[in-house]
Coordinates of C-alpha atoms in Angstrom, one line a residue:
M115 CA -20.2 15.6 -10.5
S116 CA -22.4 12.6 -9.1
S117 CA -23.2 12.7 -5.5
T118 CA -22.4 9.0 -4.9
P119 CA -19.4 8.4 -2.5
T120 CA -17.6 6.4 -5.4
A121 CA -17.3 9.2 -7.6
R122 CA -16.2 11.6 -5.3
T123 CA -13.4 9.4 -3.7
R124 CA -9.6 9.2 -5.4
F125 CA -8.6 5.4 -6.3
S126 CA -4.9 4.6 -6.2
V127 CA -2.8 1.2 -6.5
L128 CA -0.6 -0.2 -4.2
D129 CA 1.7 -2.9 -6.2
R130 CA 3.9 -5.2 -3.8
S131 CA 5.7 -6.7 -7.0
R132 CA 4.7 -10.1 -6.0
T133 CA 6.7 -12.9 -7.5
R134 CA 5.0 -15.8 -9.3
E135 CA 5.8 -19.7 -9.6
G136 CA 7.7 -20.0 -12.9
H137 CA 8.5 -16.5 -13.5
P138 CA 12.1 -15.0 -12.5
P139 CA 11.8 -12.1 -9.6
G140 CA 13.0 -9.4 -12.1
E141 CA 9.7 -10.1 -13.7
A142 CA 7.7 -8.8 -10.9
L143 CA 9.6 -5.5 -11.0
R144 CA 8.9 -5.2 -14.7
D145 CA 5.1 -6.3 -14.3
T146 CA 4.8 -3.3 -11.7
V147 CA 6.4 -0.8 -13.9
A148 CA 3.7 -1.9 -16.8
L149 CA 0.7 -1.8 -14.4
A150 CA 1.8 1.8 -13.3
R151 CA 1.2 2.7 -17.1
E152 CA -2.2 1.1 -17.4
A153 CA -3.1 2.7 -14.0
E154 CA -2.1 6.2 -15.3
A155 CA -4.4 5.6 -18.4
L156 CA -7.2 4.3 -16.6
G157 CA -7.4 7.3 -14.5
Y158 CA -6.1 6.1 -10.9
H159 CA -4.8 8.9 -8.9
R160 CA -1.6 7.4 -7.3
F161 CA 0.9 4.6 -8.0
W162 CA 2.4 2.9 -5.0
V163 CA 5.3 0.3 -4.5
S164 CA 6.4 -1.4 -1.0
E165 CA 9.4 -2.3 0.9
H166 CA 10.1 -5.8 1.9
H167 CA 13.5 -7.4 2.8
G168 CA 14.6 -11.0 2.5
V169 CA 10.5 -12.0 1.4
P170 CA 11.0 -14.9 -1.3
G171 CA 7.4 -14.0 -2.6
V172 CA 7.9 -10.4 -2.9
A173 CA 10.8 -8.5 -5.6
G174 CA 10.2 -5.0 -4.2
S175 CA 13.0 -4.6 -1.7
A176 CA 14.3 -1.0 -2.8
P177 CA 11.2 1.3 -3.1
T178 CA 12.8 4.7 -4.1
V179 CA 14.5 2.8 -6.6
L180 CA 11.5 1.4 -8.2
A181 CA 9.5 4.4 -7.6
A182 CA 12.1 6.2 -9.7
A183 CA 11.4 3.7 -12.5
V184 CA 7.7 3.9 -12.3
A185 CA 7.7 7.6 -12.4
S186 CA 10.2 7.5 -15.6
A187 CA 7.7 5.1 -17.1
T188 CA 4.6 7.5 -16.5
R189 CA 3.7 11.1 -16.9
T190 CA 0.8 12.2 -15.0
I191 CA 0.2 9.9 -12.0
R192 CA 1.4 10.6 -8.5
V193 CA 3.9 7.8 -7.5
G194 CA 5.1 7.2 -4.1
T195 CA 5.9 4.4 -1.5
G196 CA 3.6 2.2 0.4
G197 CA 5.8 2.5 2.3
V198 CA 9.4 3.3 3.3
M199 CA 9.9 1.4 6.6
L200 CA 11.3 4.4 8.4
P201 CA 12.8 2.3 11.2
N202 CA 14.9 0.6 8.7
H203 CA 16.8 3.8 7.5
Q204 CA 18.5 6.9 8.7
P205 CA 16.1 9.6 8.5
L206 CA 18.6 11.7 6.3
V207 CA 18.8 9.2 3.9
V208 CA 15.2 8.7 3.1
A209 CA 15.1 12.7 3.3
E210 CA 18.0 12.6 0.4
Q211 CA 16.2 9.8 -1.6
F212 CA 12.8 11.7 -1.9
G213 CA 14.6 14.6 -2.6
V214 CA 16.0 13.1 -5.6
L215 CA 12.9 11.7 -6.6
E216 CA 10.8 15.1 -6.5
S217 CA 13.7 17.1 -8.0
L218 CA 13.6 14.7 -11.1
F219 CA 9.7 14.4 -10.8
P220 CA 8.6 17.7 -9.6
G221 CA 4.9 17.5 -8.1
R222 CA 4.1 13.9 -8.4
I223 CA 6.0 12.2 -5.8
D224 CA 4.4 11.0 -2.2
M225 CA 6.3 9.9 0.8
G226 CA 4.5 7.0 2.3
L227 CA 6.2 5.9 5.5
G228 CA 5.7 3.1 7.7
R229 CA 7.2 1.7 11.0
S230 CA 7.4 -2.1 10.5
V231 CA 10.9 -3.8 10.6
G232 CA 12.0 -6.8 8.9
F233 CA 9.8 -10.2 9.5
T234 CA 12.4 -12.4 10.8
D235 CA 15.1 -12.0 13.5
G236 CA 17.5 -13.1 10.6
V237 CA 16.5 -10.1 8.4
R238 CA 16.2 -7.5 11.4
K239 CA 19.9 -8.4 12.2
A240 CA 21.1 -8.0 8.6
L241 CA 19.6 -4.5 8.4
G242 CA 21.2 -4.0 12.0
R243 CA 17.8 -3.2 13.6
D244 CA 15.6 -4.9 16.2
K245 CA 11.9 -4.8 17.2
E246 CA 12.3 -2.1 19.9
V247 CA 13.5 0.5 17.0
T248 CA 9.9 0.8 15.9
E249 CA 9.4 2.4 19.2
D250 CA 11.4 5.6 18.1
F251 CA 8.9 6.1 15.1
A252 CA 7.4 9.3 15.9
A253 CA 11.0 10.9 16.9
Q254 CA 12.3 9.5 13.1
L255 CA 9.3 11.2 11.4
V256 CA 9.8 14.6 13.1
E257 CA 13.5 14.3 12.1
L258 CA 12.8 13.3 8.8
L259 CA 10.3 16.0 8.2
G260 CA 12.7 18.3 9.8
W261 CA 15.5 17.7 7.1
F262 CA 12.9 19.3 4.5
E263 CA 12.4 22.2 6.4
G264 CA 15.7 23.0 6.9
G265 CA 18.3 23.0 10.1
S266 CA 19.8 20.5 11.8
P267 CA 21.6 20.6 15.2
T268 CA 24.5 18.7 13.3
G269 CA 24.8 21.7 11.0
V270 CA 24.4 19.2 8.2
R271 CA 22.0 20.3 5.6
A272 CA 20.0 17.6 3.5
R273 CA 20.4 18.0 -0.3
P274 CA 18.5 18.3 -2.5
A275 CA 15.5 17.7 0.0
E276 CA 15.7 21.0 2.1
G277 CA 13.3 23.3 1.1
L278 CA 11.1 20.8 -1.2
R279 CA 7.6 19.6 -0.6
V280 CA 7.0 16.2 -0.6
P281 CA 3.5 15.1 0.8
P282 CA 4.2 12.4 3.7
F283 CA 1.6 9.7 4.6
V284 CA 1.6 7.5 7.7
L285 CA 0.9 4.0 7.2
A286 CA -1.1 3.2 10.1
M287 CA -1.2 -0.1 12.2
G288 CA -2.4 0.8 15.9
E289 CA -0.2 3.5 17.3
G290 CA 0.4 4.5 13.8
A291 CA -2.8 6.2 13.5
R292 CA -2.0 8.3 16.9
I293 CA 1.1 9.3 15.4
A294 CA -0.2 10.5 12.3
A295 CA -2.8 12.6 14.1
R296 CA -0.5 14.2 16.7
T297 CA 2.3 14.9 13.7
G298 CA -0.8 16.3 11.6
L299 CA -0.2 13.9 8.4
P300 CA -2.6 12.2 5.9
M301 CA -3.0 8.4 7.2
V302 CA -3.3 5.2 5.2
I303 CA -5.1 2.4 7.1
G304 CA -5.8 -1.0 6.4
D305 CA -7.3 -3.7 5.7
L306 CA -11.1 -3.7 4.6
R307 CA -11.7 -6.7 6.2
G308 CA -11.0 -5.7 9.9
R309 CA -13.9 -3.1 9.4
E310 CA -14.4 -2.4 13.3
K311 CA -10.7 -2.0 13.8
M312 CA -10.2 0.3 10.8
L313 CA -13.3 2.5 11.8
R314 CA -11.6 2.7 15.5
G315 CA -8.3 3.8 13.9
I316 CA -10.1 6.3 11.9
D317 CA -12.3 7.8 14.6
Q318 CA -9.1 8.0 16.9
Y319 CA -7.1 9.8 14.1
R320 CA -9.7 12.5 13.1
S321 CA -10.3 13.3 17.2
L322 CA -6.9 13.6 17.7
F323 CA -5.8 15.6 14.7
R324 CA -3.5 18.7 14.9
P325 CA -3.1 20.8 12.0
S326 CA 0.4 21.3 10.6
A327 CA 2.2 22.5 7.9
W328 CA 1.8 19.5 5.9
A329 CA -2.0 19.1 6.1
E330 CA -4.8 21.5 7.6
E331 CA -7.2 18.4 8.2
P332 CA -7.4 15.0 8.7
Y333 CA -7.1 13.0 5.3
V334 CA -7.8 9.3 5.5
V335 CA -6.8 6.9 2.6
I336 CA -8.2 3.0 3.5
S337 CA -6.4 0.3 1.7
G338 CA -7.2 -3.1 0.9
T339 CA -8.1 -5.9 -1.6
V340 CA -10.5 -5.0 -4.3
A341 CA -11.4 -7.7 -7.2
V342 CA -13.9 -7.2 -9.9
A343 CA -14.9 -9.7 -12.6
G344 CA -17.6 -11.0 -14.6
T345 CA -18.9 -13.2 -12.3
E346 CA -18.7 -13.7 -8.4
Q347 CA -16.6 -16.9 -9.0
E348 CA -14.0 -15.2 -11.3
A349 CA -13.6 -12.7 -8.6
R350 CA -12.9 -15.3 -5.9
R351 CA -10.5 -16.7 -8.1
L352 CA -8.3 -13.6 -8.4
L353 CA -8.1 -13.7 -4.5
V354 CA -6.9 -17.3 -4.5
P355 CA -3.1 -17.2 -5.0
E356 CA -2.6 -14.6 -2.5
A357 CA -4.9 -16.5 0.3
W358 CA -2.9 -19.7 -0.4
S359 CA 0.4 -17.8 0.0
M360 CA -0.7 -16.1 3.3
A361 CA -2.1 -19.7 4.5
Y362 CA 1.3 -21.0 3.8
A363 CA 3.2 -18.1 5.4
R364 CA 1.3 -18.9 8.4
T365 CA 1.8 -22.5 8.5
H366 CA 5.2 -22.9 7.3
G367 CA 7.1 -19.7 8.2
T368 CA 7.8 -18.8 4.5
F369 CA 6.0 -16.4 2.2
P370 CA 6.0 -18.1 -1.2
P371 CA 5.5 -16.9 -4.5
L372 CA 2.0 -16.6 -5.8
A373 CA 0.8 -20.3 -7.5
P374 CA -1.9 -20.6 -10.4
P375 CA -5.3 -20.5 -8.5
E376 CA -6.3 -24.2 -10.4
G377 CA -3.3 -25.5 -8.5
V378 CA -4.2 -24.1 -5.1
E379 CA -7.7 -25.5 -5.6
A380 CA -6.6 -28.6 -6.4
R381 CA -4.2 -29.0 -3.6
P382 CA -4.6 -31.1 -0.5
M383 CA -4.4 -28.9 2.7
T384 CA -4.4 -29.7 6.2
S385 CA -7.2 -28.4 8.2
K386 CA -5.0 -25.7 9.8
E387 CA -3.8 -24.8 6.3
R388 CA -7.6 -24.9 5.4
G389 CA -8.7 -22.5 7.8
F390 CA -6.0 -19.8 7.1
Y391 CA -6.7 -20.0 3.5
E392 CA -10.6 -19.6 3.9
A393 CA -10.1 -16.8 6.1
G394 CA -7.6 -15.2 3.6
L395 CA -10.6 -15.2 0.8
A396 CA -13.2 -13.8 3.1
G397 CA -14.0 -10.0 3.6
H398 CA -12.4 -8.5 0.5
L399 CA -14.7 -6.5 -1.7
A400 CA -14.7 -9.1 -4.5
G401 CA -17.6 -9.7 -7.0
T402 CA -19.2 -8.3 -9.8
A403 CA -19.1 -4.9 -10.8
D404 CA -22.6 -4.0 -9.2
Q405 CA -21.4 -6.3 -6.1
V406 CA -18.3 -4.3 -5.8
A407 CA -20.0 -1.0 -6.1
H408 CA -22.2 -1.7 -3.4
G409 CA -19.5 -2.7 -1.0
L410 CA -17.5 0.4 -1.9
E411 CA -20.8 2.8 -1.2
T412 CA -21.1 1.1 2.3
V413 CA -17.5 1.5 3.2
L414 CA -17.0 4.8 2.2
K415 CA -20.1 6.1 3.9
E416 CA -18.7 4.0 7.1
T417 CA -15.7 5.5 7.2
G418 CA -15.9 8.7 5.2
A419 CA -12.4 8.2 3.4
D420 CA -11.1 10.4 1.1
E421 CA -9.1 7.9 -1.0
V422 CA -9.3 4.1 -1.4
L423 CA -5.9 2.7 -2.0
V424 CA -6.3 -0.9 -3.7
T425 CA -3.8 -3.5 -3.0
T426 CA -4.9 -6.7 -5.0
S427 CA -2.0 -9.2 -6.2
T428 CA -2.9 -12.3 -8.0
Y429 CA -1.2 -14.7 -10.5
D430 CA -2.9 -14.0 -13.6
R431 CA -1.5 -10.4 -14.7
V432 CA -4.4 -10.2 -17.5
A433 CA -7.1 -10.8 -15.0
L434 CA -5.5 -8.4 -12.5
L435 CA -5.5 -5.7 -15.3
D436 CA -9.3 -6.6 -16.3
S437 CA -10.3 -6.1 -12.5
Y438 CA -8.5 -2.9 -12.2
R439 CA -10.1 -1.7 -15.8
R440 CA -13.8 -2.7 -14.2
L441 CA -12.8 -1.0 -10.8
A442 CA -12.0 2.4 -12.9
A443 CA -15.2 2.0 -14.6
L444 CA -17.2 2.1 -11.3
F445 CA -15.2 5.5 -10.3
T446 CA -15.1 7.3 -13.5
A447 CA -18.7 6.6 -14.8
D448 CA -20.4 9.6 -13.2
R449 CA -17.4 12.1 -13.5

């Protein structure tokens, strides 16, 4: 095996099932399943799906259901959630869902868990949750893991989860890194643009980590956008739809479907929109294969990460797959 950090690192995919202008929402879910098949063929380690409620630009609202479809369509790649937002659910129900997934697809299921709640007051009200529920995340996490280990003060048993081993991961934003460390779980931390914040979180996680039945030592997954193309300009165009979608959300309060890059680039923007848009294009690992390879070596040396979870979204699905193909060539070349 090569001594380069990239060759020693696992690479995985998180697809957020982003909707696209002119395409029905259901197509985004089918695109996610199709991408999972491609990711498996290319040698990616995991394929994860996300949870969003009431968001116009995201079709993935039921991650365990979508994970089942992905696992059914693939054979070897690990499948999971990035993540199930635990404050939105009763831990028993989450344990049962992952127990079903693990029973159907033994040895392939991951349980990525986050502490976010709905983006808006309306969504939180519809879910029967409020912002304060995130403060109970550590206790919810312990309860969830307890259902797999058996025993409950209520006398209830989580079936078929009890006795199964479904690897848990904590999606860490701020306090999440400390919770992951104290609970002794692998941690997923993003994004690549906030390098100093990411490094602080990783250092904190490693220094506070307590070995557990789930992980004997720290395991760090770094997450972010990686775009690889034939030219630097083509790679930048991959970033355009998501950058505009985020800029629009920041200025209008609504997260829209992805638009074609040519439409975005021709669009007049206010100075505020332009500022958010340009910020959305900056700081990602994007460029030619050589440029991205250099950027990956740098970030992997800085973080000592065990795995990279790639979260790239764009309008052009052919260009997206080409980017994942070019990235796979980087981490498989020396193996």
